Structure formats: C-alpha cells, structure tokens
PDB file of C-alpha atoms in Angstrom:
ATOM      1  CA  MET A1239      29.251 -55.442  15.427  1.00 45.00           C
ATOM      2  CA  SER A1240      28.769 -53.847  12.094  1.00 40.00           C
ATOM      3  CA  LYS A1241      25.797 -53.027  10.620  1.00 40.00           C
ATOM      4  CA  GLY A1242      26.675 -55.526   7.724  1.00 38.00           C
ATOM      5  CA  LYS A1243      27.098 -58.190  10.188  1.00 44.00           C
ATOM      6  CA  VAL A1244      23.370 -57.108  11.401  1.00 44.00           C
ATOM      7  CA  LEU A1245      21.607 -57.125   8.837  1.00 48.00           C
ATOM      8  CA  ASN A1246      22.930 -60.597   8.100  1.00 77.00           C
ATOM      9  CA  LEU A1247      21.432 -62.405  11.701  1.00 84.00           C
ATOM     10  CA  LYS A1248      20.273 -64.990   9.596  1.00 83.00           C
ATOM     11  CA  ASP A1249      23.322 -66.815   9.951  1.00 86.00           C
ATOM     12  CA  LYS A1250      23.082 -66.425  13.809  1.00 89.00           C
ATOM     13  CA  ILE A1251      20.201 -68.935  13.701  1.00 91.00           C
ATOM     14  CA  ASN A1252      19.988 -72.008  14.303  1.00 91.00           C
ATOM     15  CA  GLY A1253      16.690 -73.905  15.126  1.00 91.00           C
ATOM     16  CA  ASN A1254      15.174 -70.764  16.954  1.00 94.00           C
ATOM     17  CA  GLU A1255      18.167 -69.852  18.355  1.00 95.00           C
ATOM     18  CA  MET A1256      19.672 -66.638  17.854  1.00 95.00           C
ATOM     19  CA  ASP A1257      23.619 -66.656  19.529  1.00 95.00           C
ATOM     20  CA  LEU A1258      24.819 -63.195  19.423  1.00 95.00           C
ATOM     21  CA  SER A1259      27.359 -63.513  21.983  1.00 94.00           C
ATOM     22  CA  LEU A1260      30.791 -62.343  21.911  1.00 93.00           C
ATOM     23  CA  CYS A1261      30.160 -60.197  19.005  1.00 92.00           C
ATOM     24  CA  ASN A1262      31.435 -57.045  21.083  1.00 93.00           C
ATOM     25  CA  LEU A1263      27.784 -55.385  20.284  1.00 94.00           C
ATOM     26  CA  SER A1264      26.987 -52.124  21.810  1.00 94.00           C
ATOM     27  CA  GLU A1265      23.241 -51.953  20.979  1.00 94.00           C
ATOM     28  CA  VAL A1266      20.970 -54.459  20.712  1.00 95.00           C
ATOM     29  CA  PRO A1267      19.217 -54.588  16.955  1.00 94.00           C
ATOM     30  CA  VAL A1268      15.943 -54.717  17.999  1.00 94.00           C
ATOM     31  CA  LYS A1269      14.798 -53.700  14.129  1.00 93.00           C
ATOM     32  CA  GLU A1270      16.270 -57.058  12.575  1.00 92.00           C
ATOM     33  CA  LEU A1271      15.063 -59.169  15.617  1.00 93.00           C
ATOM     34  CA  ALA A1272      11.387 -57.777  15.093  1.00 93.00           C
ATOM     35  CA  ALA A1273      11.679 -59.136  12.045  1.00 91.00           C
ATOM     36  CA  LEU A1274      12.719 -62.853  12.906  1.00 91.00           C
ATOM     37  CA  ARG A1275       9.918 -63.618  14.676  1.00 92.00           C
ATOM     38  CA  LYS A1276      10.569 -67.393  15.126  1.00 93.00           C
ATOM     39  CA  ALA A1277      13.679 -67.318  17.269  1.00 94.00           C
ATOM     40  CA  THR A1278      12.724 -67.038  20.997  1.00 96.00           C
ATOM     41  CA  VAL A1279      15.512 -67.738  22.492  1.00 97.00           C
ATOM     42  CA  LEU A1280      17.916 -65.074  22.317  1.00 97.00           C
ATOM     43  CA  ASP A1281      21.841 -64.853  23.689  1.00 97.00           C
ATOM     44  CA  LEU A1282      23.315 -61.616  23.424  1.00 97.00           C
ATOM     45  CA  SER A1283      25.775 -62.267  26.647  1.00 96.00           C
ATOM     46  CA  CYS A1284      29.577 -61.354  26.084  1.00 96.00           C
ATOM     47  CA  ASN A1285      28.890 -57.934  24.551  1.00 96.00           C
ATOM     48  CA  ASN A1286      29.130 -54.141  25.792  1.00 96.00           C
ATOM     49  CA  ILE A1287      25.900 -53.721  25.789  1.00 96.00           C
ATOM     50  CA  THR A1288      24.618 -50.524  28.242  1.00 96.00           C
ATOM     51  CA  SER A1289      21.342 -50.181  27.492  1.00 95.00           C
ATOM     52  CA  LEU A1290      18.035 -52.071  26.162  1.00 96.00           C
ATOM     53  CA  PRO A1291      16.003 -49.293  23.836  1.00 96.00           C
ATOM     54  CA  PRO A1292      12.157 -49.617  24.366  1.00 95.00           C
ATOM     55  CA  ASP A1293      11.528 -51.068  21.342  1.00 95.00           C
ATOM     56  CA  PHE A1294      13.123 -53.812  22.898  1.00 96.00           C
ATOM     57  CA  CYS A1295      10.110 -54.785  25.015  1.00 96.00           C
ATOM     58  CA  LYS A1296       8.126 -55.372  21.701  1.00 96.00           C
ATOM     59  CA  LEU A1297       9.830 -58.614  21.070  1.00 96.00           C
ATOM     60  CA  THR A1298       6.697 -60.260  22.606  1.00 96.00           C
ATOM     61  CA  HIS A1299       7.753 -63.723  20.839  1.00 96.00           C
ATOM     62  CA  LEU A1300      11.078 -63.869  23.190  1.00 97.00           C
ATOM     63  CA  ILE A1301      10.993 -67.019  25.202  1.00 97.00           C
ATOM     64  CA  ARG A1302      14.696 -67.092  26.693  1.00 98.00           C
ATOM     65  CA  VAL A1303      17.254 -63.899  26.736  1.00 98.00           C
ATOM     66  CA  ASP A1304      20.754 -64.301  28.284  1.00 97.00           C
ATOM     67  CA  LEU A1305      21.962 -60.885  28.821  1.00 97.00           C
ATOM     68  CA  SER A1306      25.006 -61.821  31.193  1.00 97.00           C
ATOM     69  CA  LYS A1307      28.184 -60.443  31.080  1.00 97.00           C
ATOM     70  CA  ASN A1308      26.970 -57.352  29.927  1.00 97.00           C
ATOM     71  CA  GLN A1309      26.855 -53.544  31.512  1.00 96.00           C
ATOM     72  CA  LEU A1310      23.782 -52.769  32.103  1.00 97.00           C
ATOM     73  CA  ALA A1311      22.775 -50.373  34.835  1.00 96.00           C
ATOM     74  CA  SER A1312      19.087 -49.747  33.925  1.00 95.00           C
ATOM     75  CA  LEU A1313      15.825 -52.326  32.024  1.00 97.00           C
ATOM     76  CA  PRO A1314      13.623 -50.414  30.061  1.00 96.00           C
ATOM     77  CA  ASP A1315      10.661 -49.722  32.377  1.00 95.00           C
ATOM     78  CA  ASP A1316       8.158 -51.598  30.359  1.00 96.00           C
ATOM     79  CA  LEU A1317      10.353 -54.717  30.106  1.00 97.00           C
ATOM     80  CA  GLY A1318       7.156 -56.264  31.756  1.00 95.00           C
ATOM     81  CA  ASN A1319       5.376 -56.703  28.155  1.00 96.00           C
ATOM     82  CA  LEU A1320       7.394 -59.579  27.019  1.00 97.00           C
ATOM     83  CA  CYS A1321       4.821 -61.565  28.803  1.00 95.00           C
ATOM     84  CA  ASN A1322       5.616 -65.046  27.204  1.00 96.00           C
ATOM     85  CA  LEU A1323       9.613 -64.771  28.564  1.00 97.00           C
ATOM     86  CA  GLN A1324      10.221 -67.701  31.006  1.00 97.00           C
ATOM     87  CA  HIS A1325      13.835 -67.726  31.193  1.00 97.00           C
ATOM     88  CA  LEU A1326      16.313 -64.148  31.546  1.00 97.00           C
ATOM     89  CA  ASP A1327      19.702 -64.783  33.235  1.00 97.00           C
ATOM     90  CA  LEU A1328      21.167 -60.577  33.909  1.00 97.00           C
ATOM     91  CA  TYR A1329      24.432 -62.422  35.566  1.00 97.00           C
ATOM     92  CA  ASN A1330      27.236 -59.595  36.240  1.00 97.00           C
ATOM     93  CA  ASN A1331      26.185 -56.624  34.948  1.00 97.00           C
ATOM     94  CA  LYS A1332      25.368 -53.602  37.409  1.00 97.00           C
ATOM     95  CA  LEU A1333      22.075 -53.303  38.136  1.00 97.00           C
ATOM     96  CA  THR A1334      20.625 -52.141  41.024  1.00 96.00           C
ATOM     97  CA  GLY A1335      17.426 -51.999  40.755  1.00 95.00           C
ATOM     98  CA  LEU A1336      14.446 -53.482  38.287  1.00 96.00           C
ATOM     99  CA  PRO A1337      11.198 -51.673  36.335  1.00 96.00           C
ATOM    100  CA  VAL A1338       8.308 -51.940  38.637  1.00 94.00           C
ATOM    101  CA  SER A1339       6.840 -54.160  35.389  1.00 95.00           C
ATOM    102  CA  PHE A1340       9.026 -56.580  36.153  1.00 96.00           C
ATOM    103  CA  SER A1341       5.979 -58.056  38.501  1.00 94.00           C
ATOM    104  CA  GLN A1342       4.243 -58.483  34.619  1.00 95.00           C
ATOM    105  CA  LEU A1343       6.772 -61.207  33.775  1.00 96.00           C
ATOM    106  CA  ARG A1344       4.192 -63.776  35.186  1.00 94.00           C
ATOM    107  CA  ASN A1345       5.548 -66.919  33.127  1.00 96.00           C
ATOM    108  CA  LEU A1346       9.399 -66.138  34.205  1.00 97.00           C
ATOM    109  CA  LYS A1347      10.019 -69.315  35.860  1.00 97.00           C
ATOM    110  CA  TRP A1348      13.903 -69.361  35.683  1.00 97.00           C
ATOM    111  CA  LEU A1349      16.165 -65.703  37.087  1.00 97.00           C
ATOM    112  CA  ASP A1350      19.913 -64.999  37.930  1.00 97.00           C
ATOM    113  CA  LEU A1351      21.465 -61.652  39.324  1.00 96.00           C
ATOM    114  CA  LYS A1352      24.205 -62.874  40.896  1.00 96.00           C
ATOM    115  CA  ASP A1353      26.816 -60.488  40.326  1.00 96.00           C
ATOM    116  CA  ASN A1354      25.056 -57.615  40.386  1.00 96.00           C
ATOM    117  CA  PRO A1355      25.028 -54.185  42.417  1.00 96.00           C
ATOM    118  CA  LEU A1356      21.417 -54.859  43.714  1.00 96.00           C
ATOM    119  CA  GLU A1357      19.523 -52.768  46.462  1.00 95.00           C
ATOM    120  CA  THR A1358      19.013 -54.494  49.942  1.00 94.00           C
ATOM    121  CA  GLU A1359      15.713 -55.850  49.353  1.00 94.00           C
ATOM    122  CA  LEU A1360      15.901 -57.254  46.272  1.00 95.00           C
ATOM    123  CA  ALA A1361      19.348 -58.513  46.719  1.00 95.00           C
ATOM    124  CA  LYS A1362      17.430 -60.451  49.981  1.00 95.00           C
ATOM    125  CA  ALA A1363      14.857 -61.762  48.196  1.00 95.00           C
ATOM    126  CA  ALA A1364      17.138 -62.936  45.076  1.00 95.00           C
ATOM    127  CA  GLY A1365      19.445 -65.343  46.726  1.00 93.00           C
ATOM    128  CA  ASP A1366      22.435 -66.588  45.984  1.00 90.00           C
ATOM    129  CA  CYS A1367      21.672 -68.209  42.508  1.00 89.00           C
ATOM    130  CA  LEU A1368      24.169 -70.971  42.657  1.00 91.00           C
ATOM    131  CA  ASP A1369      21.690 -73.789  40.760  1.00 94.00           C
ATOM    132  CA  GLU A1370      18.500 -74.550  38.667  1.00 94.00           C
ATOM    133  CA  LYS A1371      16.866 -74.356  41.948  1.00 95.00           C
ATOM    134  CA  GLN A1372      17.891 -71.042  43.604  1.00 95.00           C
ATOM    135  CA  CYS A1373      17.230 -69.488  39.927  1.00 96.00           C
ATOM    136  CA  LYS A1374      13.978 -70.813  39.799  1.00 95.00           C
ATOM    137  CA  GLN A1375      13.496 -69.913  42.959  1.00 96.00           C
ATOM    138  CA  CYS A1376      14.696 -66.061  42.554  1.00 96.00           C
ATOM    139  CA  ALA A1377      12.768 -65.991  39.729  1.00 96.00           C
ATOM    140  CA  SER A1378       9.506 -66.616  42.149  1.00 95.00           C
ATOM    141  CA  LYS A1379      10.731 -64.796  45.019  1.00 96.00           C
ATOM    142  CA  VAL A1380      11.685 -61.281  43.367  1.00 96.00           C
ATOM    143  CA  LEU A1381       7.975 -61.494  41.441  1.00 96.00           C
ATOM    144  CA  LEU A1382       6.546 -61.692  44.596  1.00 95.00           C
ATOM    145  CA  HIS A1383       8.939 -58.562  45.606  1.00 95.00           C
ATOM    146  CA  MET A1384       8.452 -56.371  42.572  1.00 94.00           C
ATOM    147  CA  LYS A1385       4.541 -57.460  42.991  1.00 95.00           C
ATOM    148  CA  GLU A1386       5.123 -55.850  47.085  1.00 93.00           C
ATOM    149  CA  VAL A1387       6.964 -53.007  45.183  1.00 92.00           C
ATOM    150  CA  GLN A1388       4.294 -52.785  42.980  1.00 92.00           C
ATOM    151  CA  GLU A1389       1.414 -52.451  45.368  1.00 92.00           C
ATOM    152  CA  GLU A1390       3.713 -49.460  46.920  1.00 90.00           C
ATOM    153  CA  VAL A1391       3.964 -47.797  44.036  1.00 88.00           C
ATOM    154  CA  ASP A1392       0.472 -48.284  43.181  1.00 88.00           C
ATOM    155  CA  LYS A1393      -0.688 -46.842  46.380  1.00 90.00           C
ATOM    156  CA  ALA A1394       2.033 -44.411  46.122  1.00 88.00           C
ATOM    157  CA  ARG A1395       0.644 -43.187  42.848  1.00 86.00           C
ATOM    158  CA  GLU A1396      -2.974 -43.261  44.848  1.00 88.00           C
ATOM    159  CA  LYS A1397      -1.813 -40.838  47.220  1.00 87.00           C
ATOM    160  CA  ARG A1398      -0.107 -38.994  44.843  1.00 87.00           C
ATOM    161  CA  PHE A1399      -3.229 -39.226  42.909  1.00 89.00           C
ATOM    162  CA  LEU A1400      -5.696 -38.640  45.788  1.00 89.00           C
ATOM    163  CA  LYS A1401      -3.721 -36.114  46.885  1.00 88.00           C
ATOM    164  CA  GLU A1402      -3.246 -34.224  43.668  1.00 89.00           C
ATOM    165  CA  ARG A1403      -7.201 -34.407  43.505  1.00 88.00           C
ATOM    166  CA  GLU A1404      -7.190 -33.248  46.869  1.00 88.00           C
ATOM    167  CA  GLN A1405      -5.289 -30.199  45.799  1.00 89.00           C
ATOM    168  CA  GLU A1406      -7.281 -29.631  42.404  1.00 88.00           C
ATOM    169  CA  LYS A1407     -10.503 -29.801  44.661  1.00 89.00           C
ATOM    170  CA  LYS A1408      -9.160 -27.202  46.620  1.00 89.00           C
ATOM    171  CA  LYS A1409      -7.911 -24.966  43.389  1.00 89.00           C
ATOM    172  CA  GLU A1410     -11.830 -25.795  42.131  1.00 89.00           C
ATOM    173  CA  ALA A1411     -12.880 -24.339  45.710  1.00 90.00           C
ATOM    174  CA  LYS A1412     -10.443 -20.879  45.790  1.00 89.00           C
ATOM    175  CA  LYS A1413     -11.562 -20.866  41.929  1.00 90.00           C
ATOM    176  CA  ARG A1414     -15.236 -21.080  42.929  1.00 90.00           C
ATOM    177  CA  GLU A1415     -14.435 -18.779  46.049  1.00 90.00           C
ATOM    178  CA  ARG A1416     -12.797 -16.152  44.056  1.00 90.00           C
ATOM    179  CA  GLU A1417     -15.451 -16.375  41.041  1.00 90.00           C
ATOM    180  CA  ALA A1418     -18.006 -15.589  44.034  1.00 91.00           C
ATOM    181  CA  LYS A1419     -15.963 -13.410  45.425  1.00 90.00           C
ATOM    182  CA  GLU A1420     -15.824 -11.349  42.087  1.00 91.00           C
ATOM    183  CA  ARG A1421     -19.004 -12.420  41.747  1.00 91.00           C
ATOM    184  CA  GLU A1422     -19.854 -10.037  44.690  1.00 90.00           C
ATOM    185  CA  VAL A1423     -17.980  -7.358  43.780  1.00 92.00           C
ATOM    186  CA  ARG A1424     -19.663  -6.847  40.328  1.00 91.00           C
ATOM    187  CA  LYS A1425     -22.811  -6.392  42.016  1.00 90.00           C
ATOM    188  CA  GLN A1426     -21.769  -4.579  44.778  1.00 90.00           C
ATOM    189  CA  GLU A1427     -20.298  -2.618  42.253  1.00 90.00           C
ATOM    190  CA  LYS A1428     -24.020  -2.575  40.095  1.00 90.00           C
ATOM    191  CA  ALA A1429     -25.446  -1.328  42.654  1.00 91.00           C
ATOM    192  CA  GLU A1430     -23.466   0.809  43.864  1.00 90.00           C
ATOM    193  CA  GLU A1431     -23.307   2.176  39.927  1.00 91.00           C
ATOM    194  CA  LYS A1432     -27.624   2.142  40.208  1.00 89.00           C
ATOM    195  CA  GLU A1433     -27.840   4.077  43.943  1.00 89.00           C
ATOM    196  CA  ARG A1434     -25.130   6.395  42.069  1.00 90.00           C
ATOM    197  CA  ARG A1435     -27.586   7.029  39.034  1.00 90.00           C
ATOM    198  CA  ARG A1436     -30.533   7.173  41.567  1.00 89.00           C
ATOM    199  CA  LYS A1437     -28.692   9.664  43.310  1.00 89.00           C
ATOM    200  CA  GLU A1438     -27.705  11.799  40.209  1.00 90.00           C
ATOM    201  CA  TYR A1439     -31.673  11.219  38.913  1.00 90.00           C
ATOM    202  CA  GLN A1440     -32.728  12.268  42.387  1.00 90.00           C
ATOM    203  CA  ALA A1441     -30.653  15.615  42.177  1.00 90.00           C
ATOM    204  CA  GLN A1442     -32.101  16.318  39.163  1.00 89.00           C
ATOM    205  CA  LEU A1443     -35.900  16.336  40.457  1.00 89.00           C
ATOM    206  CA  ASP A1444     -34.670  18.231  43.560  1.00 89.00           C
ATOM    207  CA  ALA A1445     -32.700  21.248  41.002  1.00 89.00           C
ATOM    208  CA  THR A1446     -35.602  20.728  38.784  1.00 89.00           C
ATOM    209  CA  ALA A1447     -38.269  21.570  41.491  1.00 89.00           C
ATOM    210  CA  ALA A1448     -35.435  24.250  43.070  1.00 88.00           C
ATOM    211  CA  GLN A1449     -35.784  26.028  39.382  1.00 89.00           C
ATOM    212  CA  GLU A1450     -39.943  25.750  39.419  1.00 88.00           C
ATOM    213  CA  HIS A1451     -40.423  26.362  43.632  1.00 86.00           C
ATOM    214  CA  GLN A1452     -37.830  29.618  42.364  1.00 88.00           C
ATOM    215  CA  ARG A1453     -39.673  30.393  39.774  1.00 87.00           C
ATOM    216  CA  LYS A1454     -43.363  30.287  41.326  1.00 87.00           C
ATOM    217  CA  LYS A1455     -41.538  32.386  43.861  1.00 85.00           C
ATOM    218  CA  LYS A1456     -40.335  34.958  40.970  1.00 86.00           C
ATOM    219  CA  GLU A1457     -44.033  34.868  39.278  1.00 86.00           C
ATOM    220  CA  GLU A1458     -45.138  35.739  42.955  1.00 85.00           C
ATOM    221  CA  LYS A1459     -43.358  38.352  43.479  1.00 83.00           C
ATOM    222  CA  LYS A1460     -43.836  39.571  40.791  1.00 83.00           C
ATOM    223  CA  LYS A1461     -47.065  39.205  40.991  1.00 82.00           C
ATOM    224  CA  ARG A1462     -46.740  40.930  44.048  1.00 81.00           C
ATOM    225  CA  ASN A1463     -44.849  43.719  42.604  1.00 81.00           C
ATOM    226  CA  GLY A1464     -47.679  44.338  40.155  1.00 76.00           C
ATOM    227  CA  LEU A1465     -50.226  44.464  42.294  1.00 75.00           C
ATOM    228  CA  ALA A1466     -48.387  46.839  44.400  1.00 72.00           C
ATOM    229  CA  ALA A1467     -47.552  48.897  41.107  1.00 72.00           C
ATOM    230  CA  ASP A1468     -51.432  48.694  40.091  1.00 70.00           C
ATOM    231  CA  LYS A1469     -52.062  50.006  43.651  1.00 72.00           C
ATOM    232  CA  LYS A1470     -49.958  52.795  43.635  1.00 72.00           C
ATOM    233  CA  ALA A1471     -51.059  53.355  40.284  1.00 69.00           C
ATOM    234  CA  ALA A1472     -54.891  53.793  41.635  1.00 65.00           C
ATOM    235  CA  GLU A1473     -53.553  56.083  44.658  1.00 66.00           C
ATOM    236  CA  GLU A1474     -51.532  58.345  42.363  1.00 65.00           C
ATOM    237  CA  SER A1475     -54.543  58.128  39.848  1.00 61.00           C
ATOM    238  CA  ALA A1476     -57.116  58.580  42.789  1.00 52.00           C
ATOM    239  CA  PRO A1477     -56.414  62.456  42.945  1.00 51.00           C
ATOM    240  CA  LYS A1478     -57.235  63.220  38.958  1.00 49.00           C
ATOM    241  CA  PRO A1479     -60.972  63.140  39.146  1.00 48.00           C
ATOM    242  CA  ARG A1480     -60.125  66.304  41.403  1.00 51.00           C
ATOM    243  CA  ARG A1481     -57.362  68.017  39.361  1.00 55.00           C
ATOM    244  CA  SER A1482     -59.976  66.925  36.459  1.00 61.00           C
ATOM    245  CA  LEU A1483     -62.916  68.721  38.740  1.00 68.00           C
ATOM    246  CA  ILE A1484     -61.171  71.818  38.498  1.00 70.00           C
ATOM    247  CA  GLY A1485     -59.464  72.065  34.843  1.00 71.00           C
ATOM    248  CA  LEU A1486     -63.635  72.256  34.433  1.00 75.00           C
ATOM    249  CA  LEU A1487     -63.912  74.845  36.866  1.00 72.00           C
ATOM    250  CA  PHE A1488     -61.606  76.775  35.119  1.00 70.00           C
ATOM    251  CA  LYS A1489     -62.688  76.208  31.636  1.00 74.00           C
ATOM    252  CA  LEU A1490     -66.108  77.125  33.131  1.00 75.00           C
ATOM    253  CA  LEU A1491     -65.059  80.624  34.729  1.00 71.00           C
ATOM    254  CA  LEU A1492     -63.149  81.167  31.614  1.00 73.00           C
ATOM    255  CA  LEU A1493     -65.858  80.395  29.487  1.00 75.00           C
ATOM    256  CA  LEU A1494     -67.977  82.722  32.081  1.00 71.00           C
ATOM    257  CA  LEU A1495     -65.310  85.485  31.861  1.00 69.00           C
ATOM    258  CA  LEU A1496     -65.111  84.792  27.408  1.00 71.00           C
ATOM    259  CA  GLY A1497     -68.988  85.913  28.066  1.00 68.00           C
ATOM    260  CA  LEU A1498     -68.797  88.523  30.438  1.00 67.00           C
ATOM    261  CA  ALA A1499     -66.679  89.999  27.693  1.00 67.00           C
ATOM    262  CA  GLY A1500     -69.156  88.817  25.179  1.00 67.00           C
ATOM    263  CA  ALA A1501     -71.712  90.382  27.179  1.00 65.00           C
ATOM    264  CA  ALA A1502     -68.915  93.924  27.535  1.00 64.00           C
ATOM    265  CA  ALA A1503     -68.678  94.521  24.112  1.00 65.00           C
ATOM    266  CA  ALA A1504     -71.611  94.219  23.602  1.00 63.00           C
ATOM    267  CA  CYS A1505     -73.281  95.917  25.694  1.00 65.00           C
ATOM    268  CA  GLN A1506     -70.411  98.378  24.326  1.00 63.00           C
ATOM    269  CA  LEU A1507     -70.686  98.490  20.725  1.00 63.00           C
ATOM    270  CA  THR A1508     -74.239  97.430  19.941  1.00 65.00           C
ATOM    271  CA  GLU A1509     -77.563  99.229  20.393  1.00 63.00           C
ATOM    272  CA  LEU A1510     -77.760  97.302  23.686  1.00 59.00           C
ATOM    273  CA  ARG A1511     -76.163  99.480  25.423  1.00 62.00           C
ATOM    274  CA  ARG A1512     -79.370 101.198  25.845  1.00 64.00           C
ATOM    275  CA  GLU A1513     -81.164  98.721  27.342  1.00 66.00           C
ATOM    276  CA  ALA A1514     -81.462  98.176  31.196  1.00 65.00           C
ATOM    277  CA  ALA A1515     -79.608  94.789  31.277  1.00 63.00           C
ATOM    278  CA  CYS A1516     -76.222  96.236  29.547  1.00 67.00           C
ATOM    279  CA  VAL A1517     -76.810  99.204  32.498  1.00 68.00           C
ATOM    280  CA  PRO A1518     -74.907  97.424  35.239  1.00 70.00           C
ATOM    281  CA  VAL A1519     -72.663  95.694  32.836  1.00 64.00           C
ATOM    282  CA  ASN A1520     -71.361  98.756  31.501  1.00 67.00           C
ATOM    283  CA  ALA A1521     -70.756 100.679  35.097  1.00 72.00           C
ATOM    284  CA  ALA A1522     -69.116  97.511  36.330  1.00 70.00           C
ATOM    285  CA  LEU A1523     -66.637  98.337  33.645  1.00 66.00           C
ATOM    286  CA  GLU A1524     -66.569 101.533  33.587  1.00 74.00           C
ATOM    287  CA  THR A1525     -65.701 101.015  37.512  1.00 76.00           C
ATOM    288  CA  GLY A1526     -63.464  98.382  36.603  1.00 71.00           C
ATOM    289  CA  LEU A1527     -61.511 101.338  34.129  1.00 69.00           C
ATOM    290  CA  THR A1528     -61.276 103.632  36.193  1.00 75.00           C
ATOM    291  CA  TRP A1529     -59.654 101.166  38.739  1.00 71.00           C
ATOM    292  CA  ALA A1530     -57.240  99.958  36.074  1.00 67.00           C
ATOM    293  CA  ARG A1531     -56.146 103.756  35.466  1.00 72.00           C
ATOM    294  CA  ARG A1532     -55.426 103.813  39.140  1.00 73.00           C
ATOM    295  CA  GLN A1533     -53.595 100.892  39.139  1.00 71.00           C
ATOM    296  CA  ASP A1534     -51.405 102.538  35.859  1.00 72.00           C
ATOM    297  CA  VAL A1535     -50.378 105.790  37.025  1.00 73.00           C
ATOM    298  CA  LEU A1536     -49.522 103.966  40.308  1.00 73.00           C
ATOM    299  CA  LEU A1537     -47.302 101.693  37.941  1.00 72.00           C
ATOM    300  CA  ARG A1538     -46.459 104.482  36.450  1.00 78.00           C
ATOM    301  CA  GLN A1539     -45.342 106.468  39.677  1.00 78.00           C
ATOM    302  CA  LEU A1540     -43.197 102.960  40.881  1.00 74.00           C
ATOM    303  CA  LEU A1541     -41.327 102.207  37.720  1.00 75.00           C
ATOM    304  CA  LYS A1542     -40.189 105.870  37.587  1.00 79.00           C
ATOM    305  CA  ASP A1543     -39.298 105.781  41.887  1.00 79.00           C
ATOM    306  CA  TRP A1544     -36.879 102.497  40.801  1.00 74.00           C
ATOM    307  CA  SER A1545     -35.859 103.659  38.231  1.00 78.00           C
ATOM    308  CA  THR A1546     -34.333 106.987  40.218  1.00 81.00           C
ATOM    309  CA  MET A1547     -33.477 104.945  43.225  1.00 79.00           C
ATOM    310  CA  ALA A1548     -31.538 102.878  39.979  1.00 75.00           C
ATOM    311  CA  LYS A1549     -29.952 105.650  39.385  1.00 77.00           C
ATOM    312  CA  GLU A1550     -29.136 107.095  42.898  1.00 80.00           C
ATOM    313  CA  LEU A1551     -27.498 103.398  43.234  1.00 76.00           C
ATOM    314  CA  LEU A1552     -25.672 103.437  40.256  1.00 76.00           C
ATOM    315  CA  GLU A1553     -23.959 106.583  40.512  1.00 80.00           C
ATOM    316  CA  SER A1554     -23.300 105.948  44.016  1.00 79.00           C
ATOM    317  CA  SER A1555     -21.538 102.892  43.448  1.00 74.00           C
ATOM    318  CA  GLN A1556     -19.465 104.232  40.682  1.00 77.00           C
ATOM    319  CA  THR A1557     -18.283 107.262  43.344  1.00 78.00           C
ATOM    320  CA  ALA A1558     -17.047 104.789  45.581  1.00 74.00           C
ATOM    321  CA  LYS A1559     -15.133 102.818  43.006  1.00 68.00           C
ATOM    322  CA  ASN A1560     -13.459 106.284  42.386  1.00 64.00           C
TER     323      ASN A1560
END
C-alpha cells in the first residue's frame, strides 16, 4: 500500500472498524491509526507484515485486532500496554513465542494461535482453537501460562538482581578492603617517614653532641697543653733569679774593680799617694805591674820561640817538596 493510500485511511473506516486487509502492507501505519481513535477494531489480515513497530503498543484504544496470515516472527515487548484489547487473531504467522508482557492483557477474552511454530509449552497451553469456545479457552490458558512465565522471569530477574547486588556488595567489600589496605599502607609509610625523620633528628643531635664533646676535649687538651707550657715556662724561668744574681755579682765585681782602679789612679796621680791609705794600694799596684812586666817578657820569648819553630817547620816543608 502506497503512502498516499495510507494517508486516506478514512476511506477504510466503517463505523468503528478499520479494514486494512489484503492491502499488501509490509508496515503498519501507526501514526495514521493513532489519529483515528474511534477505530477500535483493526483488521490487518492477509498482508506482508513481518513486525509491529514499538509505537503500535501505544494504540491503547484498540479492542479487536486481526493479524492473521502475515509474516510475524515476533511481537513487541510492550504488547501488554494494549490494556483494552479483548480479541487478538494471530492465526497463520511465524510466531514461536509471546512477549512476557502478554500476561498484562487482562481484558483478553479471545485468542487464536493456530498454524504458528510455537514452542512446546506455549502450544500446549494454546490448544487447537478450532471454535469460539476453544479460542476463549486459549486466551485464558495462554494468559495463565504467560503469568507463570512472567513469574519465572520475575524470579530470574530477582535472582539476577540479588546476584548482581551480592556481586556489588562483594565489589564494595573488596573496595573497602582495598581502601583499608591503602590507608594502612599510607599510615605505615607516614610512620616510617616519621621514624626516618626522628632518626635523622637524633643523628643530628648525636653529631652535635659529638662535635661539642670533641670541642671540649680539644679545649681540655689545649688547656692541659697550656698548663704544661706554663709549667715548663715556669721551670725554665726558675733559674733566672740565679742568673740575675750572678749578673748582679758580676756588676758589683765590676764596680769594685772600677772603684779599685779609681782608687789606684787617685793614689798615683793625686796628692793622696803620700797618705797612709794609699801605701798598700800603691804597693799592690807596683806588685801587679811587676808581674805584668814579667809576663810580658815571657810572652815575648814565647812568641819568638813560636816564630822560630814556624820558620823551621816551613823550611823543612819546602825542602821536602823539592
């Protein structure tokens, strides 16, 4: 059916019935049908429809739908939204199953599923549908079967949800455990860092104490060396009083000699030589001069002898060389 013909659906309406059978349709004109809400009976039989669009489930005003003799292999998941649907003909399609939401069609009174490759359990619930009574029984039995399927699906979903929740709890527990381990590791690292800083600080204190101890030892050694030097200096300076005494005695002796020389000069050169005090002085001076003259003669004789000996020695040396 062309788009132009689809847009002229009003020509297909007869009261509350919309007859689109034998129109060679491959798609359902949902948008146009949604605008014609008075058409509660829809006949789409004998077409080439392979699937129903999801929006088909929004046609909640439908009471009776005929989809027999099409190519439907499946129905929309939200088919249960057709809450007012009472009569559904799915004869001679390619359906193997029904959506779980089918159990929500509480107003469904008539159902035909003949000539579909239904799965075993669903086919057993559907029955033969050879007459009105069997089609009504098919509707009730299939709804009951689909409710059981819904319950199983809900149980499976609940089980899956619980499993996912348990897995999520395990993941959360693992996450908390991992975070706790990470916190413990960080705590341990902080403790190790604190201990390392404490050891460094203690090492600095020990080094400072060692330096201070070394400095005190050096000071004590220096002090001991100073005391030893002072003692040595004291010991070395101790004889100085004796040397000073000797010097003093030497000076006194020199002064005495000078005094004697002065007295001797006075006794020789002045009028004092006739005095009684100068007599011993002059006598001692004469005696000394006499001794000195004798020593001079002896010295001259000694020098003469040494000169003679040197001359003889020189001559004998020259003779030996020749």
